[in-house]
XYZ file of N, CA, C and O in Angstrom:
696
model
N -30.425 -41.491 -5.705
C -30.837 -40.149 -5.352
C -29.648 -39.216 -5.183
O -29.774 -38.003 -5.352
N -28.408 -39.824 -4.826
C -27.052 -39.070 -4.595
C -26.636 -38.153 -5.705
O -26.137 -37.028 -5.679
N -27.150 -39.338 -7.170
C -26.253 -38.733 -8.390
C -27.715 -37.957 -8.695
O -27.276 -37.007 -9.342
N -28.899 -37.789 -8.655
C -29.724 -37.068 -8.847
C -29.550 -35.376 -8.491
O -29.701 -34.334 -9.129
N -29.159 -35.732 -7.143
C -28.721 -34.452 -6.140
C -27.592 -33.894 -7.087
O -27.711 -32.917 -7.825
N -26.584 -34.612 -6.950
C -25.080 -34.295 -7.354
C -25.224 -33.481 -8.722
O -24.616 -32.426 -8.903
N -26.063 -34.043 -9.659
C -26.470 -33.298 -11.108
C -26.995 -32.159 -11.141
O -26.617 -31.205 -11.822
N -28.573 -32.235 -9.848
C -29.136 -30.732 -10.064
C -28.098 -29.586 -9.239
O -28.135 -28.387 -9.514
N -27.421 -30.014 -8.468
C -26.354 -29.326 -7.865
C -25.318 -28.630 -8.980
O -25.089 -27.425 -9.090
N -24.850 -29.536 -9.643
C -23.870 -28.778 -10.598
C -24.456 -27.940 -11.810
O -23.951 -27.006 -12.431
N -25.802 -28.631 -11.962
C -26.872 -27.840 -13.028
C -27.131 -26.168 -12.533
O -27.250 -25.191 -13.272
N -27.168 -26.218 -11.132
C -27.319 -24.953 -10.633
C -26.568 -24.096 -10.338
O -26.840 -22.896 -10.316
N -25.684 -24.522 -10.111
C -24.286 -24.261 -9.972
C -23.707 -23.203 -11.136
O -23.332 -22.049 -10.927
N -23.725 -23.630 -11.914
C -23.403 -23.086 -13.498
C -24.255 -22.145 -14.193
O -23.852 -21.152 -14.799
N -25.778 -22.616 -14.036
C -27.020 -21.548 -14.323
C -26.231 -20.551 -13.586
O -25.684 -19.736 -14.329
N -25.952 -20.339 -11.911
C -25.701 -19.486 -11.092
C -24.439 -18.429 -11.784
O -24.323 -17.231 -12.041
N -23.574 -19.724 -11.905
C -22.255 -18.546 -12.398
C -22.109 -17.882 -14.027
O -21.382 -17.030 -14.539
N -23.282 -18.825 -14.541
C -23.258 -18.087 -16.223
C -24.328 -16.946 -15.882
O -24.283 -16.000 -16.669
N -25.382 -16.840 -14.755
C -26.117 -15.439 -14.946
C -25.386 -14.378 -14.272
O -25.536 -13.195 -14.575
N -24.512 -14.829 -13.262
C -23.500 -13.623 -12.579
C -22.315 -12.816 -13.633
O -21.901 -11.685 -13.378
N -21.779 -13.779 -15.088
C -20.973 -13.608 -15.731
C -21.071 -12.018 -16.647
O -22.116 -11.402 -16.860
N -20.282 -11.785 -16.894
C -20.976 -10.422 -17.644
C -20.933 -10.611 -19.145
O -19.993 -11.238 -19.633
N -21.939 -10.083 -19.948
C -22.150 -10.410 -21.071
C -21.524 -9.343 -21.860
O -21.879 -9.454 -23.034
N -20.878 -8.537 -21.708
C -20.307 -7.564 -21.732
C -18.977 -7.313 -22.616
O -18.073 -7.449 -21.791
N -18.352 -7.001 -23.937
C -16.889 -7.489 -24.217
C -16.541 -5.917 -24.047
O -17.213 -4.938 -23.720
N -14.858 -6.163 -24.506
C -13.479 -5.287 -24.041
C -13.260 -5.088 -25.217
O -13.499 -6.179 -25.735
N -12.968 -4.428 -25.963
C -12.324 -3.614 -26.953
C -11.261 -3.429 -26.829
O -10.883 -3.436 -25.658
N -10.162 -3.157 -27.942
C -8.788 -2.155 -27.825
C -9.264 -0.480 -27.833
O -9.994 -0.047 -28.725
N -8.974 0.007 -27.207
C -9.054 1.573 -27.340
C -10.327 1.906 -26.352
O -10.556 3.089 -26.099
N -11.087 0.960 -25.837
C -12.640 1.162 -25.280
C -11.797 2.235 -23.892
O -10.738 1.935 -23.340
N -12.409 3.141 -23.682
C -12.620 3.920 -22.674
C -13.223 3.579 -21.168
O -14.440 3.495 -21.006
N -12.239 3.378 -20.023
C -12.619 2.717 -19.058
C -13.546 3.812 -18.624
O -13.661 4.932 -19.121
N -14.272 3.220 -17.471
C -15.088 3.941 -17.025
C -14.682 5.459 -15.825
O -13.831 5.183 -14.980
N -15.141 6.636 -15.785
C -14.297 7.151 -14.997
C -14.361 7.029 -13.581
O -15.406 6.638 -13.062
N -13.308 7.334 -12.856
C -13.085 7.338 -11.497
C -14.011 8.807 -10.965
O -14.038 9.914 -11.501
N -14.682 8.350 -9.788
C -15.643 8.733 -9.153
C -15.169 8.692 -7.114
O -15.113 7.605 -6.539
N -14.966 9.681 -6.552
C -15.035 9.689 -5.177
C -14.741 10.744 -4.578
O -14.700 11.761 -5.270
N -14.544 10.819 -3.613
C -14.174 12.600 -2.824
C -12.828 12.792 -2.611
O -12.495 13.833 -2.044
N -11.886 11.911 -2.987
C -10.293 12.863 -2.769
C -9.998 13.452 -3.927
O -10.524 13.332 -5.033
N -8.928 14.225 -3.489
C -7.672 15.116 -4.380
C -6.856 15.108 -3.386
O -6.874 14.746 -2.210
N -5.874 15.760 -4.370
C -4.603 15.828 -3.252
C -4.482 16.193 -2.251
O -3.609 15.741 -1.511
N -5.493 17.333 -1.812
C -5.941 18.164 -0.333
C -6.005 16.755 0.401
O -5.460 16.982 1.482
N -6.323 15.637 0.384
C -6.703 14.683 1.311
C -5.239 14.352 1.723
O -5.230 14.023 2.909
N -4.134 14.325 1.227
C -2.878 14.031 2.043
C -2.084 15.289 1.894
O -1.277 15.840 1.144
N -2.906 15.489 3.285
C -2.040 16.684 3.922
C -1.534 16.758 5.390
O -2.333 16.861 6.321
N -0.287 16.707 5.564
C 0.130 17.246 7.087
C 1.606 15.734 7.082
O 2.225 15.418 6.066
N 1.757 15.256 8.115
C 2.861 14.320 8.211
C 2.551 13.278 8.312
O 1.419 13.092 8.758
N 3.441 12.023 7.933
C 2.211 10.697 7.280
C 3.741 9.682 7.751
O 4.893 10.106 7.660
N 3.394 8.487 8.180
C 4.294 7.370 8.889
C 4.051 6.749 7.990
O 3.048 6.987 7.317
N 5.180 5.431 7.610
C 4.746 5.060 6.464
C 5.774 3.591 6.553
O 6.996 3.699 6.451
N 5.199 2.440 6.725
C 5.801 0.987 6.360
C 5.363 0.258 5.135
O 4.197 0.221 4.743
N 6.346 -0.300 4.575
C 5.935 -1.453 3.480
C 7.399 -2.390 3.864
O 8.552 -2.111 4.193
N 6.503 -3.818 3.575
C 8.013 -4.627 3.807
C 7.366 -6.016 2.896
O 6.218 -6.399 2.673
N 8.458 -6.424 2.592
C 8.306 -7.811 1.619
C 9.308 -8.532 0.750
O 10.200 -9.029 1.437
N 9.393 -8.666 -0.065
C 10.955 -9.609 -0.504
C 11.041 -8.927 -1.915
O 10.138 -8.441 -2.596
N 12.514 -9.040 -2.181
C 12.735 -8.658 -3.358
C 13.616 -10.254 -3.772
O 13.148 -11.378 -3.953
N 15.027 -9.761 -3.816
C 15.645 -10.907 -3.422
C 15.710 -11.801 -2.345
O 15.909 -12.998 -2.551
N 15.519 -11.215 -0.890
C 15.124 -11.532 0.430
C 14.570 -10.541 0.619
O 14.540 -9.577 -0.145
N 13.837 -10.683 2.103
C 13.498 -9.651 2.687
C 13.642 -8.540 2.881
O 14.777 -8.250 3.258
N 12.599 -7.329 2.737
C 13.374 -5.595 3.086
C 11.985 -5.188 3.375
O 10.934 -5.821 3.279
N 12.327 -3.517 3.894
C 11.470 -3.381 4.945
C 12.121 -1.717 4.503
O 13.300 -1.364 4.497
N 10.794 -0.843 4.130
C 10.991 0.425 4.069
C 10.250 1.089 4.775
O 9.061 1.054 4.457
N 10.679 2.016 6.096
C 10.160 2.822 6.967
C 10.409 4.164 7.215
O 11.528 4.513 7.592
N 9.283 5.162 7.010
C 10.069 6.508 7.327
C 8.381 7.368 7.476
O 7.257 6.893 7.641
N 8.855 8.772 7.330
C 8.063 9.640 7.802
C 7.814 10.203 6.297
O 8.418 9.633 5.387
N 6.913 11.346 5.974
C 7.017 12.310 4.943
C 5.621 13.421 4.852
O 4.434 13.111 4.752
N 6.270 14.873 4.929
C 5.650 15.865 5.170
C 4.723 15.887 3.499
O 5.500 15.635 2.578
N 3.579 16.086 3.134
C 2.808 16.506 2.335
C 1.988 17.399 2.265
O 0.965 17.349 2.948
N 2.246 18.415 1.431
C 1.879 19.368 1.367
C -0.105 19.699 1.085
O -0.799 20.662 1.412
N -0.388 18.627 0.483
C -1.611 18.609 -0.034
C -2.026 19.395 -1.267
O -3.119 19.957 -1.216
N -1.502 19.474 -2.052
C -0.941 19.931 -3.336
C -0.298 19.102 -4.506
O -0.345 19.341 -5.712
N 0.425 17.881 -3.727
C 0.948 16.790 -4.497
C 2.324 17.127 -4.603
O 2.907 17.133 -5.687
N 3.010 17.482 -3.237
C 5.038 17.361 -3.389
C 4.817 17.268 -1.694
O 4.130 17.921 -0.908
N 5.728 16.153 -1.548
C 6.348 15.564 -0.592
C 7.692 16.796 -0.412
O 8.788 16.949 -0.951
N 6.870 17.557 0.699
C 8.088 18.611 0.807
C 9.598 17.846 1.557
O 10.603 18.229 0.959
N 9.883 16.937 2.641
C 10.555 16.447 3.209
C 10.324 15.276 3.962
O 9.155 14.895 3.902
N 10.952 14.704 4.536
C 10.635 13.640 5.504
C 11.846 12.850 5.657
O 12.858 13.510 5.426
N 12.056 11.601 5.986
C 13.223 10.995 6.114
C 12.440 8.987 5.904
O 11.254 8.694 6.049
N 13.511 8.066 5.574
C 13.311 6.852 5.190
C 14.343 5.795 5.975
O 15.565 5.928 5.903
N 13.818 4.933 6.590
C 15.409 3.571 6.853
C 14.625 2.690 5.570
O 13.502 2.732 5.069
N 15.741 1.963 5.365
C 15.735 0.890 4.342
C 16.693 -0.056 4.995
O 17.795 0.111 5.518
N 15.884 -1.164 4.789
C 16.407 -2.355 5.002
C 16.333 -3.150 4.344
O 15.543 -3.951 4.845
N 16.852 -3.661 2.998
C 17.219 -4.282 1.851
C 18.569 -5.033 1.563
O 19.289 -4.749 0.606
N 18.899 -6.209 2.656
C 20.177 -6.875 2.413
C 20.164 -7.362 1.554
O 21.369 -7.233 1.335
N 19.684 -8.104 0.412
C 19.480 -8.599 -0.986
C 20.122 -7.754 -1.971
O 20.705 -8.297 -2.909
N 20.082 -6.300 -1.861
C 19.949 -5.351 -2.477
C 21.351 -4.995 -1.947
O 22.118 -4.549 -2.800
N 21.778 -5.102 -0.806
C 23.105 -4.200 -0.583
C 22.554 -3.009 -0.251
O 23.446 -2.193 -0.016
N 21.423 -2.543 -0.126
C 21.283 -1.229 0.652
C 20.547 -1.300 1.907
O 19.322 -1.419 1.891
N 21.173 -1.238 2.937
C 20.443 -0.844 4.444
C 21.131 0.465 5.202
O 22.184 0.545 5.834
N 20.191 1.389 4.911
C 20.601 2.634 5.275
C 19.642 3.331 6.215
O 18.539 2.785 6.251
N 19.770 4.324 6.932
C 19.014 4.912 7.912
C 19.222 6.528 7.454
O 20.151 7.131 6.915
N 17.686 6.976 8.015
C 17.735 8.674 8.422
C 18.308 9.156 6.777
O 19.373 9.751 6.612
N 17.565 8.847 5.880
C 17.967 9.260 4.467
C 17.111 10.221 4.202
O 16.020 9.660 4.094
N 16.993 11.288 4.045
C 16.416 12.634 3.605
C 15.516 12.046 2.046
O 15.934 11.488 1.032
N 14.341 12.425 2.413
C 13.347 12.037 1.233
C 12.683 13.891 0.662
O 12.846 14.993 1.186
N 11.920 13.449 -0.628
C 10.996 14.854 -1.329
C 10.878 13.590 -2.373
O 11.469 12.534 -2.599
N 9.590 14.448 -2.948
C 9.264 13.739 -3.965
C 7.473 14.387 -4.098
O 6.931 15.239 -3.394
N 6.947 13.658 -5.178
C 5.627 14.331 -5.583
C 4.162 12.974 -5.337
O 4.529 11.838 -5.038
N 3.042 13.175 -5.452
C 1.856 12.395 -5.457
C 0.930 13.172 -5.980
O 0.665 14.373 -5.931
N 0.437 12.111 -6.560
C -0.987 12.485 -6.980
C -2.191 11.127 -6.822
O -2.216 9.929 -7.104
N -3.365 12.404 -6.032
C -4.062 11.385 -5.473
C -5.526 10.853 -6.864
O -5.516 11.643 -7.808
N -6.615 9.719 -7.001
C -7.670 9.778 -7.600
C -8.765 10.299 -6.978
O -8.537 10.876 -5.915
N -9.646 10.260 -7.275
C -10.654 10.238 -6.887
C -11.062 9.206 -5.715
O -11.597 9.445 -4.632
N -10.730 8.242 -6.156
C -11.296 7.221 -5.547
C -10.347 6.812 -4.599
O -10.403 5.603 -4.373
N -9.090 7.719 -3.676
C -8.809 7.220 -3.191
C -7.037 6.641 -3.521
O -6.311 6.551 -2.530
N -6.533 6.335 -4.704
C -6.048 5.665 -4.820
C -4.748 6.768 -5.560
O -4.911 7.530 -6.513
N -3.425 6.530 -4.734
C -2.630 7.488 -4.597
C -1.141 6.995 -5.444
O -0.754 5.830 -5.534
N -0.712 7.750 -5.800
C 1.070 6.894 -6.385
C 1.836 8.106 -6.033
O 1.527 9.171 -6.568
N 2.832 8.044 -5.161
C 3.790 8.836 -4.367
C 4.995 8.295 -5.480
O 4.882 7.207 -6.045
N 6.098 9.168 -5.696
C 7.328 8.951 -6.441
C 8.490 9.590 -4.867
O 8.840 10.618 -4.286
N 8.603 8.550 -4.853
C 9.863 8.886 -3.421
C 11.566 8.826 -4.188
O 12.161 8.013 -4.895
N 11.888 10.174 -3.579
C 13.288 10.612 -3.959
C 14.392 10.404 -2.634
O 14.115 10.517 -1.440
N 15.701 10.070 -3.233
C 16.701 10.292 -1.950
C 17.418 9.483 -3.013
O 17.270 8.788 -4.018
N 18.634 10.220 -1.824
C 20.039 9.613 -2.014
C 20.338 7.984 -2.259
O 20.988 7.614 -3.237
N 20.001 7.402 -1.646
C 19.559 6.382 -1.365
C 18.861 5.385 -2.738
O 19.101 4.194 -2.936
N 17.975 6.262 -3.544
C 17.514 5.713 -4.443
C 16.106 5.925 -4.461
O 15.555 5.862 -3.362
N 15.155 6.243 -5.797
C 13.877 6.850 -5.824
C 12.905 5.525 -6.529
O 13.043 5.082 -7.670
N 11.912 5.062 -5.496
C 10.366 4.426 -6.074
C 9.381 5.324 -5.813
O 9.185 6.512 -5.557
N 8.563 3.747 -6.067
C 7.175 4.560 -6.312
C 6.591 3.740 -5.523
O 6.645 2.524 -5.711
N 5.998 4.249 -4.601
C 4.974 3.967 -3.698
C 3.418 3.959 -4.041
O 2.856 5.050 -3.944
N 2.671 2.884 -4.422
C 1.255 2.864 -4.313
C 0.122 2.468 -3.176
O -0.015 1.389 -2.599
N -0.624 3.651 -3.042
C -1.322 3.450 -1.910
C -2.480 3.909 -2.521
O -2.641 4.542 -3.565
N -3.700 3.243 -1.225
C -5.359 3.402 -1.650
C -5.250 4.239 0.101
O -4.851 3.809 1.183
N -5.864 5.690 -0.367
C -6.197 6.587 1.174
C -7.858 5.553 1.443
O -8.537 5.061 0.541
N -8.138 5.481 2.959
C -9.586 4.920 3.414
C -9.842 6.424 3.702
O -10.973 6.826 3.427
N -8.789 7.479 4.313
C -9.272 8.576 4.967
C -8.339 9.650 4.592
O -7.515 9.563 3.682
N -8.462 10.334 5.103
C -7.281 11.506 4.777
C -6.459 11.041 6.548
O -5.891 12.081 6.882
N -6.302 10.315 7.302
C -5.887 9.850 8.121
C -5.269 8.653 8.290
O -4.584 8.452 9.292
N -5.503 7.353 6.957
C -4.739 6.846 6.862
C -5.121 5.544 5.582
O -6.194 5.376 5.002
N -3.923 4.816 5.440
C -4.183 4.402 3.755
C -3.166 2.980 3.688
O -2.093 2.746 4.245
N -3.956 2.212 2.813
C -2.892 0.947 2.589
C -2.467 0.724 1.127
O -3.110 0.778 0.078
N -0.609 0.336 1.511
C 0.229 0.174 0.682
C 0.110 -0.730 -0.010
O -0.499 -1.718 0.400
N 0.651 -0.690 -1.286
C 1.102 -2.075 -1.840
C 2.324 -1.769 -2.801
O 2.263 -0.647 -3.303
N 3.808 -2.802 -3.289
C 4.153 -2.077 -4.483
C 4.156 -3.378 -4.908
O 4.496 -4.214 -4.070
N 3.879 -3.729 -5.938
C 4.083 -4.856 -7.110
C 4.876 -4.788 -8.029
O 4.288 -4.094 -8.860
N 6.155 -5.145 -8.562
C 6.848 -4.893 -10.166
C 7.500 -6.188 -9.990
O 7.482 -6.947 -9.021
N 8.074 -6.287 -11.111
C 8.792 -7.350 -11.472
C 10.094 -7.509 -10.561
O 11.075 -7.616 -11.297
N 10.294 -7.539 -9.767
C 11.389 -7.731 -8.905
C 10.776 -7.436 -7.032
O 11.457 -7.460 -6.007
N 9.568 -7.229 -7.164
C 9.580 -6.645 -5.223
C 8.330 -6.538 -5.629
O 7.811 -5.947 -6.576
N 7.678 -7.585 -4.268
C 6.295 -7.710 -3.666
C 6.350 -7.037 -2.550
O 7.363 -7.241 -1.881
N 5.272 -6.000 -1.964
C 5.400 -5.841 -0.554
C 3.682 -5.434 -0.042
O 2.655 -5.689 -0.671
N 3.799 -4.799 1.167
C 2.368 -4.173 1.445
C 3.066 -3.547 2.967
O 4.125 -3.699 3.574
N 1.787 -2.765 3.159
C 2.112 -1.715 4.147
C 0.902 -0.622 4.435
O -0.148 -0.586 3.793
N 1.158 0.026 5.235
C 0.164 1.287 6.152
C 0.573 2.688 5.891
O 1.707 3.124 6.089
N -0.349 3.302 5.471
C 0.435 4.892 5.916
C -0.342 5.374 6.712
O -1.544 5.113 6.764
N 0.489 6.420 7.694
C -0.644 6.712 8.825
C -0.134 8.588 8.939
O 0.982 9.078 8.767
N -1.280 9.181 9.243
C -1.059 10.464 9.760
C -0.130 10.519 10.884
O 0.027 9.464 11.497
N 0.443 11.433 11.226
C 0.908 11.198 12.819
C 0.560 12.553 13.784
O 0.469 13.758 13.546
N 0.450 11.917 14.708
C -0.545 13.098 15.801
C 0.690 13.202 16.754
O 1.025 12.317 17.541
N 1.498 14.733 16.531
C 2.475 14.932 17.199
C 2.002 15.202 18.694
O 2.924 15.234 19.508
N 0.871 15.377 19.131
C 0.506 15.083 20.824
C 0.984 13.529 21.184
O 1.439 13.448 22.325
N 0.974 12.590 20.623
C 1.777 11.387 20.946
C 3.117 11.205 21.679
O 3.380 10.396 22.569
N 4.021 12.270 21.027
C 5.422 12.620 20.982
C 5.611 12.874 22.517
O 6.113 13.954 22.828
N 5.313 12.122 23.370
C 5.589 12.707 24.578
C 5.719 11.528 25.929
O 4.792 10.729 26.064
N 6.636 11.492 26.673
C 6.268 10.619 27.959
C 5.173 9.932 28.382
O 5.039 8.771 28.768
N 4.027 11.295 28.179
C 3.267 11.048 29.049
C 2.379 10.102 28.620
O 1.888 9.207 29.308
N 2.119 10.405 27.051
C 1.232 9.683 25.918
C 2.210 8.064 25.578
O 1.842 7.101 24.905
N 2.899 8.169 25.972
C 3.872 6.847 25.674
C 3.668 5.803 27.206
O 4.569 5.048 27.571
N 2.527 5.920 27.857
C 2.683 5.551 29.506
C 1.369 4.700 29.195
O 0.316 5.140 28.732
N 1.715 3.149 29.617
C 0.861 2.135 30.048
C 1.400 0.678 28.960
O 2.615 0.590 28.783
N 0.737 -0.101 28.468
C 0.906 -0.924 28.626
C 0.817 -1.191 26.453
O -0.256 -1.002 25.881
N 2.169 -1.636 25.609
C 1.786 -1.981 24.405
C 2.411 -3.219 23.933
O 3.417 -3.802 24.335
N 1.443 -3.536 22.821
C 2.161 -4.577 22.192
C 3.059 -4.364 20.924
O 2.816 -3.378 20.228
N 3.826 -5.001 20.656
C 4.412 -4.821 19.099
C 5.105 -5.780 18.894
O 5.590 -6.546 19.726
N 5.201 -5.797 17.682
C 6.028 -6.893 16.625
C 7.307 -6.465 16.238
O 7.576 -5.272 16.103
N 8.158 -7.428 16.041
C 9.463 -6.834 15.125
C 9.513 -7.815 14.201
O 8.837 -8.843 14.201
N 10.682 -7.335 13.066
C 10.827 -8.356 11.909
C 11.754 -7.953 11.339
O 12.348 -7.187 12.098
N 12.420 -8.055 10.063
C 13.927 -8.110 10.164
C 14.784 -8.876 9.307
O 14.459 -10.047 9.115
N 16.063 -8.327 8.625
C 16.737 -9.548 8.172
C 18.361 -8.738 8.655
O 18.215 -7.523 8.783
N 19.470 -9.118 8.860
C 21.212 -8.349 8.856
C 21.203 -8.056 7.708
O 20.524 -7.927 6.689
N 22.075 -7.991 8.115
C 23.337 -7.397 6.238
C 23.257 -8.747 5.637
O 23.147 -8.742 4.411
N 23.281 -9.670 6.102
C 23.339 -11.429 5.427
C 22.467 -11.674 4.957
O 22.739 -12.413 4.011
N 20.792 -11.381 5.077
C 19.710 -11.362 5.555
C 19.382 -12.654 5.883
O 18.804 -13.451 5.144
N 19.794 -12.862 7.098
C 19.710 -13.494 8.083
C 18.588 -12.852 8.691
O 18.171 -13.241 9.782
């Protein structure tokens, strides 16, 4: 009765995943379907916090601020980088640069500076805040971007009790 079971099990199994499959083929040149949702660039607007960290050669860790206009140009902001692999760990580096958001959400920022210019990909959930990722052939990472609510900025809002994490590599990346 085991191997009875065991058979109609895998019999169903397969019915299951060949009717979920799509019958559907891909073409060269076929026209994807279009993007559909409620942003534009108006959705990143005002000042936006922004981490991604992950390995290239070792570990690095890019953190900074950046003003957006909601128009699609990163009027200013500033970046630390922490990239010992790389030989660059620098602080308080003056950023600009441009974005353009989809429809659906899904954003590619071109970040400029002294320092050195990527590209940042992010999916907005809100016009308040959005998750990173960059993927290329040399650097995995992920990360948050967040609005920032300058009523925070203060003693008083900084009073009671938080948690946080740190993480990290030296100049060695150690």
């Amino acid at each position: 009765t085991h191997k009875l079971f065991f058979s109609v099990f895998v019999l169903s199994l397969v019915a299951i995943l060949f009717g979920c499959g799509s019958s559907g083929t891909f073409t060269t040149g076929q026209t994807a379907p279009p993007v559909t949702g409620p942003y534009t660039n108006a959705n990143l607007n005002g000042t936006y916090a922004f981490l991604i960290r992950g390995t290239n050669t070792t570990f690095f860790a890019i953190a900074g601020s950046f003003q957006a206009n909601g128009a699609g140009m990163i009027t200013g902001g500033v970046e630390d980088i922490n990239s010992p692999g790389t030989g660059n760990v620098t602080n308080n580096v003056a950023i600009t640069g441009t974005y353009s958001v989809l429809a659906d959400g899904r954003t590619i920022a071109t970040i400029n500076s002294t320092a050195g210019n990527f590209v940042l990909d992010f999916v907005l959930l809100s016009s308040q805040h959005g998750l990173a990722i960059r993927f290329n052939n040399s650097a995995t990472a992920s990360g948050t971007i967040d609005i920032q609510d300058s009523t925070a900025f203060s003693a008083t809002a900084l009073q009671g009790s938080f948690a946080f994490s740190l993480s990290g590599a030296d100049h060695s990346g150690n």
